[in-house]
Amino acid sequence: GDDVGAVVVQSKRQPGDPASVGFATTKEHRVTFARAYPDIDMSTVVVHHAVERNALRRFRGLFDEYELHSIENLRGIPNDVNAEIHLSAIRRSWDAFRERFVELGRQPTKQEVLDHATHIDDLYGHLFTPRER
């Protein structure tokens, strides 16, 4: 079941490491992020999924919800850059990634999806809270 109780969330993944997923104890990604980063004012960030939540639908069978909501897969994007970065640049990047595989006539592998998330971290991680790059 979903655990939204007082669980401490820690990741062995360090800023700069390749994108990865772990296993969340809840599907409430904001709860997971807040547990991992208690010093971050949650009203100042949007919690972004490095491997987007659409991966469940777009890349069926590669990930499950608890992986996507794991702290390893979550990034904080400051509200003041959210529209430009999260809702625009990152969205376009994932759409282009998906389209490339539609044109190839195949689904990406889990590693290819994680590699693309790493690429996005490389491009925009310096803007994240906490800083990813």
Short mmCIF file of N, CA, C and O in Angstrom, two decimals:
data_model
loop_
_atom_site.label_atom_id
_atom_site.label_comp_id
_atom_site.label_asym_id
_atom_site.label_seq_id
_atom_site.Cartn_x
_atom_site.Cartn_y
_atom_site.Cartn_z
N GLY A 1 0.80 -1.19 0.00
CA GLY A 1 0.00 0.00 0.00
C GLY A 1 0.84 1.25 0.00
O GLY A 1 2.05 1.19 0.15
N ASP A 2 0.19 2.35 -0.12
CA ASP A 2 0.85 3.64 -0.15
C ASP A 2 1.15 4.10 1.26
O ASP A 2 0.27 4.13 2.11
N ASP A 3 2.39 4.48 1.52
CA ASP A 3 2.80 4.95 2.83
C ASP A 3 3.04 6.44 2.79
O ASP A 3 4.00 6.89 2.17
N VAL A 4 2.18 7.20 3.43
CA VAL A 4 2.41 8.64 3.52
C VAL A 4 2.77 9.03 4.94
O VAL A 4 2.72 10.19 5.31
N GLY A 5 3.19 8.04 5.74
CA GLY A 5 3.61 8.30 7.12
C GLY A 5 4.98 8.92 7.20
O GLY A 5 5.57 9.33 6.20
N ALA A 6 5.54 8.94 8.38
CA ALA A 6 6.82 9.61 8.64
C ALA A 6 7.99 8.72 8.27
O ALA A 6 8.65 8.13 9.11
N VAL A 7 8.25 8.61 7.00
CA VAL A 7 9.37 7.81 6.49
C VAL A 7 10.46 8.77 6.05
O VAL A 7 10.20 9.77 5.38
N VAL A 8 11.70 8.48 6.42
CA VAL A 8 12.82 9.29 5.96
C VAL A 8 13.20 8.80 4.57
O VAL A 8 13.32 7.60 4.33
N VAL A 9 13.39 9.73 3.65
CA VAL A 9 13.74 9.39 2.27
C VAL A 9 15.16 9.84 2.00
O VAL A 9 15.49 11.01 2.20
N GLN A 10 15.99 8.89 1.58
CA GLN A 10 17.36 9.21 1.22
C GLN A 10 17.69 8.48 -0.07
O GLN A 10 17.18 7.39 -0.33
N SER A 11 18.57 9.08 -0.83
CA SER A 11 19.01 8.48 -2.08
C SER A 11 20.52 8.36 -2.07
O SER A 11 21.21 9.24 -1.56
N LYS A 12 21.03 7.28 -2.65
CA LYS A 12 22.48 7.14 -2.81
C LYS A 12 22.94 7.92 -4.04
O LYS A 12 24.13 8.14 -4.23
N ARG A 13 22.00 8.33 -4.87
CA ARG A 13 22.31 9.10 -6.07
C ARG A 13 22.76 10.50 -5.67
O ARG A 13 22.14 11.14 -4.85
N GLN A 14 23.84 10.96 -6.26
CA GLN A 14 24.39 12.28 -5.98
C GLN A 14 24.17 13.20 -7.17
O GLN A 14 24.08 12.73 -8.31
N PRO A 15 24.09 14.52 -6.93
CA PRO A 15 23.99 15.45 -8.06
C PRO A 15 25.14 15.19 -9.04
O PRO A 15 26.27 14.98 -8.64
N GLY A 16 24.81 15.13 -10.32
CA GLY A 16 25.81 14.84 -11.33
C GLY A 16 25.82 13.39 -11.76
O GLY A 16 26.34 13.06 -12.82
N ASP A 17 25.27 12.49 -10.94
CA ASP A 17 25.17 11.09 -11.33
C ASP A 17 24.18 10.94 -12.47
O ASP A 17 23.27 11.77 -12.62
N PRO A 18 24.30 9.88 -13.26
CA PRO A 18 23.29 9.63 -14.30
C PRO A 18 21.91 9.47 -13.69
O PRO A 18 21.77 9.06 -12.53
N ALA A 19 20.89 9.80 -14.47
CA ALA A 19 19.51 9.62 -14.02
C ALA A 19 19.26 8.15 -13.68
O ALA A 19 19.81 7.25 -14.33
N SER A 20 18.46 7.93 -12.67
CA SER A 20 18.11 6.57 -12.26
C SER A 20 16.76 6.62 -11.55
O SER A 20 16.21 7.69 -11.31
N VAL A 21 16.24 5.47 -11.26
CA VAL A 21 15.03 5.36 -10.46
C VAL A 21 15.31 4.45 -9.28
O VAL A 21 16.20 3.62 -9.32
N GLY A 22 14.54 4.66 -8.23
CA GLY A 22 14.60 3.81 -7.05
C GLY A 22 13.20 3.25 -6.85
O GLY A 22 12.51 2.93 -7.82
N PHE A 23 12.76 3.19 -5.60
CA PHE A 23 11.43 2.71 -5.30
C PHE A 23 10.84 3.57 -4.19
O PHE A 23 11.39 3.62 -3.10
N ALA A 24 9.76 4.26 -4.49
CA ALA A 24 9.09 5.13 -3.52
C ALA A 24 8.17 4.32 -2.63
O ALA A 24 7.68 3.25 -3.02
N THR A 25 7.90 4.85 -1.46
CA THR A 25 6.94 4.21 -0.56
C THR A 25 5.55 4.80 -0.74
O THR A 25 4.60 4.33 -0.12
N THR A 26 5.45 5.82 -1.57
CA THR A 26 4.16 6.47 -1.84
C THR A 26 4.14 7.00 -3.27
O THR A 26 5.19 7.28 -3.84
N LYS A 27 2.96 7.12 -3.81
CA LYS A 27 2.79 7.74 -5.13
C LYS A 27 2.71 9.25 -5.01
O LYS A 27 2.63 9.95 -6.01
N GLU A 28 2.73 9.76 -3.80
CA GLU A 28 2.68 11.19 -3.54
C GLU A 28 4.08 11.77 -3.69
O GLU A 28 4.83 11.89 -2.72
N HIS A 29 4.44 12.15 -4.92
CA HIS A 29 5.82 12.56 -5.20
C HIS A 29 6.23 13.81 -4.44
O HIS A 29 7.39 13.96 -4.05
N ARG A 30 5.31 14.71 -4.18
CA ARG A 30 5.65 15.91 -3.40
C ARG A 30 5.99 15.54 -1.96
O ARG A 30 6.86 16.16 -1.35
N VAL A 31 5.30 14.53 -1.42
CA VAL A 31 5.61 14.05 -0.07
C VAL A 31 7.03 13.47 -0.05
O VAL A 31 7.83 13.76 0.85
N THR A 32 7.35 12.65 -1.04
CA THR A 32 8.68 12.05 -1.12
C THR A 32 9.75 13.14 -1.21
O THR A 32 10.76 13.10 -0.50
N PHE A 33 9.55 14.12 -2.08
CA PHE A 33 10.52 15.20 -2.25
C PHE A 33 10.68 15.99 -0.96
O PHE A 33 11.80 16.29 -0.54
N ALA A 34 9.57 16.34 -0.31
CA ALA A 34 9.62 17.11 0.93
C ALA A 34 10.34 16.33 2.04
O ALA A 34 11.07 16.93 2.84
N ARG A 35 10.15 15.03 2.09
CA ARG A 35 10.85 14.20 3.08
C ARG A 35 12.35 14.21 2.83
O ARG A 35 13.15 14.24 3.77
N ALA A 36 12.73 14.15 1.57
CA ALA A 36 14.15 14.10 1.23
C ALA A 36 14.85 15.43 1.43
O ALA A 36 16.04 15.48 1.73
N TYR A 37 14.12 16.51 1.23
CA TYR A 37 14.70 17.86 1.30
C TYR A 37 13.88 18.75 2.24
O TYR A 37 13.22 19.69 1.82
N PRO A 38 13.93 18.46 3.53
CA PRO A 38 13.10 19.21 4.48
C PRO A 38 13.44 20.70 4.57
O PRO A 38 12.62 21.49 5.03
N ASP A 39 14.62 21.09 4.10
CA ASP A 39 15.00 22.50 4.16
C ASP A 39 14.51 23.32 2.98
O ASP A 39 14.66 24.54 2.96
N ILE A 40 13.92 22.66 1.98
CA ILE A 40 13.40 23.37 0.81
C ILE A 40 11.96 23.78 1.08
O ILE A 40 11.14 22.96 1.48
N ASP A 41 11.67 25.04 0.86
CA ASP A 41 10.31 25.55 0.98
C ASP A 41 9.52 25.03 -0.23
O ASP A 41 9.77 25.44 -1.37
N MET A 42 8.60 24.12 0.02
CA MET A 42 7.87 23.47 -1.07
C MET A 42 7.01 24.44 -1.88
O MET A 42 6.63 24.12 -3.00
N SER A 43 6.74 25.61 -1.33
CA SER A 43 5.95 26.58 -2.09
C SER A 43 6.79 27.26 -3.18
O SER A 43 6.26 27.97 -4.02
N THR A 44 8.11 27.02 -3.18
CA THR A 44 8.99 27.68 -4.14
C THR A 44 9.38 26.80 -5.32
O THR A 44 10.07 27.27 -6.23
N VAL A 45 8.97 25.53 -5.30
CA VAL A 45 9.37 24.60 -6.37
C VAL A 45 8.21 23.79 -6.90
O VAL A 45 7.23 23.52 -6.20
N VAL A 46 8.36 23.39 -8.15
CA VAL A 46 7.50 22.39 -8.76
C VAL A 46 8.32 21.11 -8.76
O VAL A 46 9.51 21.13 -9.11
N VAL A 47 7.72 20.00 -8.35
CA VAL A 47 8.45 18.74 -8.34
C VAL A 47 8.30 18.09 -9.71
O VAL A 47 7.19 17.75 -10.14
N HIS A 48 9.43 17.96 -10.38
CA HIS A 48 9.52 17.43 -11.74
C HIS A 48 10.02 15.99 -11.69
O HIS A 48 10.87 15.64 -10.88
N HIS A 49 9.50 15.16 -12.57
CA HIS A 49 9.97 13.78 -12.73
C HIS A 49 11.00 13.76 -13.84
O HIS A 49 10.70 14.12 -14.98
N ALA A 50 12.23 13.35 -13.53
CA ALA A 50 13.29 13.30 -14.55
C ALA A 50 12.85 12.40 -15.71
O ALA A 50 12.93 12.79 -16.87
N VAL A 51 12.41 11.18 -15.40
CA VAL A 51 11.70 10.36 -16.38
C VAL A 51 10.24 10.72 -16.17
O VAL A 51 9.67 10.48 -15.12
N GLU A 52 9.67 11.35 -17.17
CA GLU A 52 8.34 11.92 -17.02
C GLU A 52 7.28 10.86 -16.68
O GLU A 52 7.41 9.70 -17.03
N ARG A 53 6.24 11.32 -16.00
CA ARG A 53 5.15 10.42 -15.63
C ARG A 53 4.48 9.81 -16.86
O ARG A 53 3.96 8.70 -16.80
N ASN A 54 4.50 10.53 -17.98
CA ASN A 54 3.92 9.99 -19.22
C ASN A 54 4.61 8.72 -19.68
O ASN A 54 4.09 8.01 -20.54
N ALA A 55 5.78 8.42 -19.13
CA ALA A 55 6.51 7.20 -19.52
C ALA A 55 5.66 5.95 -19.24
O ALA A 55 5.79 4.95 -19.95
N LEU A 56 4.79 6.02 -18.25
CA LEU A 56 3.92 4.87 -17.96
C LEU A 56 3.04 4.54 -19.16
O LEU A 56 2.80 3.37 -19.46
N ARG A 57 2.59 5.57 -19.85
CA ARG A 57 1.71 5.40 -21.01
C ARG A 57 2.50 5.33 -22.31
O ARG A 57 2.23 4.51 -23.17
N ARG A 58 3.49 6.20 -22.43
CA ARG A 58 4.24 6.29 -23.69
C ARG A 58 5.21 5.13 -23.89
O ARG A 58 5.47 4.73 -25.03
N PHE A 59 5.78 4.63 -22.81
CA PHE A 59 6.77 3.56 -22.89
C PHE A 59 6.33 2.41 -21.98
O PHE A 59 6.98 2.09 -21.00
N ARG A 60 5.22 1.81 -22.34
CA ARG A 60 4.58 0.80 -21.50
C ARG A 60 5.53 -0.33 -21.11
O ARG A 60 6.27 -0.84 -21.94
N GLY A 61 5.47 -0.66 -19.81
CA GLY A 61 6.21 -1.80 -19.30
C GLY A 61 7.64 -1.51 -18.87
O GLY A 61 8.29 -2.39 -18.29
N LEU A 62 8.14 -0.30 -19.12
CA LEU A 62 9.52 -0.01 -18.75
C LEU A 62 9.66 0.42 -17.29
O LEU A 62 10.69 0.16 -16.67
N PHE A 63 8.66 1.11 -16.77
CA PHE A 63 8.71 1.65 -15.42
C PHE A 63 7.37 1.41 -14.73
O PHE A 63 6.36 1.22 -15.39
N ASP A 64 7.40 1.43 -13.40
CA ASP A 64 6.13 1.44 -12.67
C ASP A 64 6.04 2.75 -11.88
O ASP A 64 7.01 3.50 -11.79
N GLU A 65 4.86 3.01 -11.35
CA GLU A 65 4.62 4.30 -10.68
C GLU A 65 5.56 4.54 -9.51
O GLU A 65 6.01 5.66 -9.30
N TYR A 66 5.85 3.50 -8.74
CA TYR A 66 6.70 3.67 -7.57
C TYR A 66 8.15 3.99 -7.96
O TYR A 66 8.85 4.68 -7.24
N GLU A 67 8.59 3.53 -9.13
CA GLU A 67 9.90 3.92 -9.63
C GLU A 67 9.89 5.39 -10.03
O GLU A 67 10.80 6.14 -9.69
N LEU A 68 8.86 5.79 -10.77
CA LEU A 68 8.81 7.17 -11.26
C LEU A 68 8.67 8.18 -10.13
O LEU A 68 9.14 9.31 -10.24
N HIS A 69 8.05 7.79 -9.02
CA HIS A 69 7.86 8.69 -7.90
C HIS A 69 8.99 8.58 -6.87
O HIS A 69 8.92 9.21 -5.81
N SER A 70 10.03 7.81 -7.18
CA SER A 70 11.16 7.66 -6.25
C SER A 70 11.98 8.94 -6.22
O SER A 70 12.02 9.71 -7.19
N ILE A 71 12.65 9.17 -5.11
CA ILE A 71 13.44 10.39 -4.96
C ILE A 71 14.54 10.46 -6.02
O ILE A 71 14.90 11.55 -6.47
N GLU A 72 15.05 9.34 -6.45
CA GLU A 72 16.09 9.35 -7.48
C GLU A 72 15.59 10.00 -8.77
O GLU A 72 16.39 10.54 -9.54
N ASN A 73 14.29 9.94 -9.01
CA ASN A 73 13.71 10.45 -10.24
C ASN A 73 13.08 11.84 -10.10
O ASN A 73 12.53 12.36 -11.05
N LEU A 74 13.17 12.44 -8.93
CA LEU A 74 12.51 13.72 -8.70
C LEU A 74 13.50 14.87 -8.68
O LEU A 74 14.61 14.74 -8.16
N ARG A 75 13.07 15.99 -9.27
CA ARG A 75 13.88 17.20 -9.31
C ARG A 75 13.00 18.38 -8.91
O ARG A 75 11.82 18.41 -9.25
N GLY A 76 13.57 19.33 -8.22
CA GLY A 76 12.84 20.55 -7.87
C GLY A 76 13.15 21.63 -8.89
O GLY A 76 14.31 21.93 -9.15
N ILE A 77 12.12 22.18 -9.49
CA ILE A 77 12.31 23.28 -10.44
C ILE A 77 11.70 24.53 -9.82
O ILE A 77 10.50 24.55 -9.50
N PRO A 78 12.52 25.57 -9.64
CA PRO A 78 12.00 26.80 -9.03
C PRO A 78 10.82 27.36 -9.83
O PRO A 78 10.81 27.32 -11.07
N ASN A 79 9.84 27.86 -9.12
CA ASN A 79 8.64 28.40 -9.76
C ASN A 79 8.95 29.43 -10.83
O ASN A 79 8.28 29.47 -11.86
N ASP A 80 9.98 30.25 -10.61
CA ASP A 80 10.25 31.34 -11.54
C ASP A 80 10.80 30.88 -12.89
O ASP A 80 10.79 31.65 -13.85
N VAL A 81 11.28 29.64 -13.01
CA VAL A 81 11.74 29.13 -14.31
C VAL A 81 10.89 27.95 -14.79
O VAL A 81 11.17 27.37 -15.83
N ASN A 82 9.86 27.60 -14.04
CA ASN A 82 9.05 26.44 -14.37
C ASN A 82 8.43 26.51 -15.76
O ASN A 82 8.51 25.56 -16.53
N ALA A 83 7.79 27.62 -16.10
CA ALA A 83 7.11 27.73 -17.39
C ALA A 83 8.10 27.58 -18.55
O ALA A 83 7.85 26.84 -19.51
N GLU A 84 9.22 28.26 -18.44
CA GLU A 84 10.21 28.23 -19.53
C GLU A 84 10.93 26.89 -19.63
O GLU A 84 11.12 26.36 -20.72
N ILE A 85 11.33 26.33 -18.50
CA ILE A 85 12.15 25.11 -18.50
C ILE A 85 11.28 23.86 -18.49
O ILE A 85 11.33 23.04 -19.40
N HIS A 86 10.50 23.70 -17.46
CA HIS A 86 9.72 22.48 -17.26
C HIS A 86 8.61 22.32 -18.29
O HIS A 86 8.50 21.28 -18.94
N LEU A 87 7.80 23.34 -18.43
CA LEU A 87 6.61 23.23 -19.28
C LEU A 87 6.89 23.49 -20.75
O LEU A 87 6.02 23.25 -21.59
N SER A 88 8.08 23.95 -21.08
CA SER A 88 8.38 24.25 -22.47
C SER A 88 9.59 23.44 -22.96
O SER A 88 9.44 22.50 -23.73
N ALA A 89 10.79 23.80 -22.53
CA ALA A 89 12.00 23.17 -23.05
C ALA A 89 12.05 21.66 -22.77
O ALA A 89 12.33 20.86 -23.68
N ILE A 90 11.78 21.27 -21.53
CA ILE A 90 11.82 19.85 -21.19
C ILE A 90 10.69 19.10 -21.89
O ILE A 90 10.88 18.00 -22.41
N ARG A 91 9.51 19.71 -21.95
CA ARG A 91 8.38 19.08 -22.65
C ARG A 91 8.73 18.82 -24.12
O ARG A 91 8.49 17.75 -24.66
N ARG A 92 9.29 19.82 -24.79
CA ARG A 92 9.67 19.66 -26.20
C ARG A 92 10.73 18.57 -26.37
O ARG A 92 10.69 17.80 -27.33
N SER A 93 11.64 18.49 -25.44
CA SER A 93 12.70 17.49 -25.51
C SER A 93 12.12 16.07 -25.42
O SER A 93 12.48 15.19 -26.20
N TRP A 94 11.20 15.86 -24.48
CA TRP A 94 10.58 14.53 -24.35
C TRP A 94 9.71 14.21 -25.57
O TRP A 94 9.69 13.07 -26.04
N ASP A 95 9.02 15.20 -26.10
CA ASP A 95 8.20 14.96 -27.30
C ASP A 95 9.08 14.57 -28.48
O ASP A 95 8.74 13.65 -29.24
N ALA A 96 10.21 15.24 -28.66
CA ALA A 96 11.13 14.91 -29.76
C ALA A 96 11.73 13.52 -29.55
O ALA A 96 11.88 12.75 -30.51
N PHE A 97 12.06 13.19 -28.31
CA PHE A 97 12.60 11.86 -28.00
C PHE A 97 11.60 10.78 -28.38
O PHE A 97 11.93 9.82 -29.08
N ARG A 98 10.35 10.96 -27.97
CA ARG A 98 9.31 9.98 -28.28
C ARG A 98 9.11 9.87 -29.80
O ARG A 98 9.01 8.78 -30.34
N GLU A 99 9.06 11.01 -30.48
CA GLU A 99 8.84 11.02 -31.93
C GLU A 99 9.95 10.26 -32.67
O GLU A 99 9.69 9.56 -33.64
N ARG A 100 11.17 10.41 -32.19
CA ARG A 100 12.29 9.69 -32.81
C ARG A 100 12.05 8.18 -32.79
O ARG A 100 12.29 7.48 -33.77
N PHE A 101 11.53 7.67 -31.68
CA PHE A 101 11.29 6.23 -31.58
C PHE A 101 10.05 5.80 -32.35
O PHE A 101 10.00 4.69 -32.87
N VAL A 102 9.07 6.69 -32.46
CA VAL A 102 7.91 6.40 -33.32
C VAL A 102 8.40 6.24 -34.75
O VAL A 102 8.02 5.29 -35.45
N GLU A 103 9.27 7.14 -35.20
CA GLU A 103 9.82 7.06 -36.55
C GLU A 103 10.66 5.80 -36.75
O GLU A 103 10.66 5.22 -37.85
N LEU A 104 11.37 5.37 -35.72
CA LEU A 104 12.16 4.14 -35.80
C LEU A 104 11.29 2.89 -35.75
O LEU A 104 11.75 1.79 -36.08
N GLY A 105 10.03 3.07 -35.31
CA GLY A 105 9.11 1.93 -35.23
C GLY A 105 9.38 1.01 -34.07
O GLY A 105 9.05 -0.18 -34.12
N ARG A 106 9.96 1.55 -33.03
CA ARG A 106 10.22 0.72 -31.85
C ARG A 106 10.13 1.56 -30.58
O ARG A 106 10.17 2.79 -30.62
N GLN A 107 10.00 0.87 -29.48
CA GLN A 107 10.00 1.52 -28.17
C GLN A 107 11.44 1.66 -27.70
O GLN A 107 12.26 0.79 -27.96
N PRO A 108 11.78 2.75 -27.01
CA PRO A 108 13.12 2.85 -26.45
C PRO A 108 13.30 1.83 -25.34
O PRO A 108 12.33 1.33 -24.77
N THR A 109 14.54 1.54 -25.03
CA THR A 109 14.83 0.70 -23.88
C THR A 109 14.76 1.55 -22.61
O THR A 109 14.79 2.79 -22.68
N LYS A 110 14.72 0.90 -21.48
CA LYS A 110 14.72 1.62 -20.22
C LYS A 110 15.98 2.48 -20.12
O LYS A 110 15.91 3.64 -19.71
N GLN A 111 17.12 1.94 -20.55
CA GLN A 111 18.37 2.70 -20.48
C GLN A 111 18.35 3.91 -21.40
O GLN A 111 18.85 4.98 -21.05
N GLU A 112 17.76 3.78 -22.56
CA GLU A 112 17.65 4.93 -23.48
C GLU A 112 16.80 6.04 -22.86
O GLU A 112 17.12 7.23 -23.01
N VAL A 113 15.76 5.67 -22.17
CA VAL A 113 14.92 6.67 -21.49
C VAL A 113 15.72 7.34 -20.37
O VAL A 113 15.72 8.57 -20.24
N LEU A 114 16.41 6.55 -19.56
CA LEU A 114 17.23 7.11 -18.49
C LEU A 114 18.35 8.00 -19.05
O LEU A 114 18.66 9.05 -18.48
N ASP A 115 18.93 7.59 -20.17
CA ASP A 115 19.97 8.41 -20.79
C ASP A 115 19.42 9.76 -21.24
O ASP A 115 20.09 10.79 -21.13
N HIS A 116 18.18 9.77 -21.73
CA HIS A 116 17.58 11.04 -22.13
C HIS A 116 17.31 11.92 -20.90
O HIS A 116 17.54 13.14 -20.94
N ALA A 117 16.87 11.31 -19.83
CA ALA A 117 16.67 12.07 -18.58
C ALA A 117 18.00 12.65 -18.11
O ALA A 117 18.05 13.80 -17.64
N THR A 118 19.09 11.91 -18.25
CA THR A 118 20.42 12.41 -17.90
C THR A 118 20.79 13.60 -18.78
O THR A 118 21.32 14.60 -18.30
N HIS A 119 20.48 13.50 -20.06
CA HIS A 119 20.74 14.60 -20.99
C HIS A 119 20.00 15.87 -20.55
O HIS A 119 20.58 16.97 -20.56
N ILE A 120 18.76 15.72 -20.16
CA ILE A 120 17.98 16.87 -19.68
C ILE A 120 18.60 17.43 -18.40
O ILE A 120 18.73 18.65 -18.24
N ASP A 121 19.02 16.55 -17.48
CA ASP A 121 19.71 17.01 -16.27
C ASP A 121 20.96 17.80 -16.64
O ASP A 121 21.26 18.82 -16.03
N ASP A 122 21.71 17.31 -17.64
CA ASP A 122 22.93 18.00 -18.07
C ASP A 122 22.62 19.41 -18.58
O ASP A 122 23.38 20.34 -18.33
N LEU A 123 21.52 19.55 -19.30
CA LEU A 123 21.15 20.85 -19.88
C LEU A 123 20.60 21.83 -18.85
O LEU A 123 20.90 23.03 -18.91
N TYR A 124 19.77 21.35 -17.95
CA TYR A 124 19.01 22.25 -17.08
C TYR A 124 19.24 22.06 -15.58
O TYR A 124 18.72 22.83 -14.78
N GLY A 125 20.02 21.05 -15.21
CA GLY A 125 20.20 20.71 -13.80
C GLY A 125 20.79 21.82 -12.95
O GLY A 125 20.58 21.87 -11.74
N HIS A 126 21.53 22.73 -13.58
CA HIS A 126 22.10 23.85 -12.83
C HIS A 126 21.01 24.81 -12.34
O HIS A 126 21.26 25.62 -11.45
N LEU A 127 19.81 24.69 -12.90
CA LEU A 127 18.69 25.54 -12.49
C LEU A 127 17.81 24.90 -11.42
O LEU A 127 16.93 25.54 -10.86
N PHE A 128 18.02 23.60 -11.15
CA PHE A 128 17.15 22.86 -10.24
C PHE A 128 17.48 23.18 -8.78
O PHE A 128 18.56 23.65 -8.45
N THR A 129 16.53 22.89 -7.91
CA THR A 129 16.68 23.02 -6.47
C THR A 129 16.32 21.69 -5.82
O THR A 129 15.17 21.28 -5.92
N PRO A 130 17.27 20.97 -5.21
CA PRO A 130 18.68 21.33 -5.17
C PRO A 130 19.32 21.19 -6.55
O PRO A 130 18.81 20.48 -7.42
N ARG A 131 20.43 21.86 -6.69
CA ARG A 131 21.15 21.89 -7.96
C ARG A 131 21.53 20.46 -8.38
O ARG A 131 22.03 19.69 -7.57
N GLU A 132 21.30 20.13 -9.62
CA GLU A 132 21.58 18.79 -10.13
C GLU A 132 22.95 18.74 -10.83
O GLU A 132 23.59 17.71 -10.88
N ARG A 133 23.37 19.83 -11.40
CA ARG A 133 24.67 19.87 -12.11
C ARG A 133 25.41 21.12 -11.70
O ARG A 133 24.84 22.10 -11.31
#
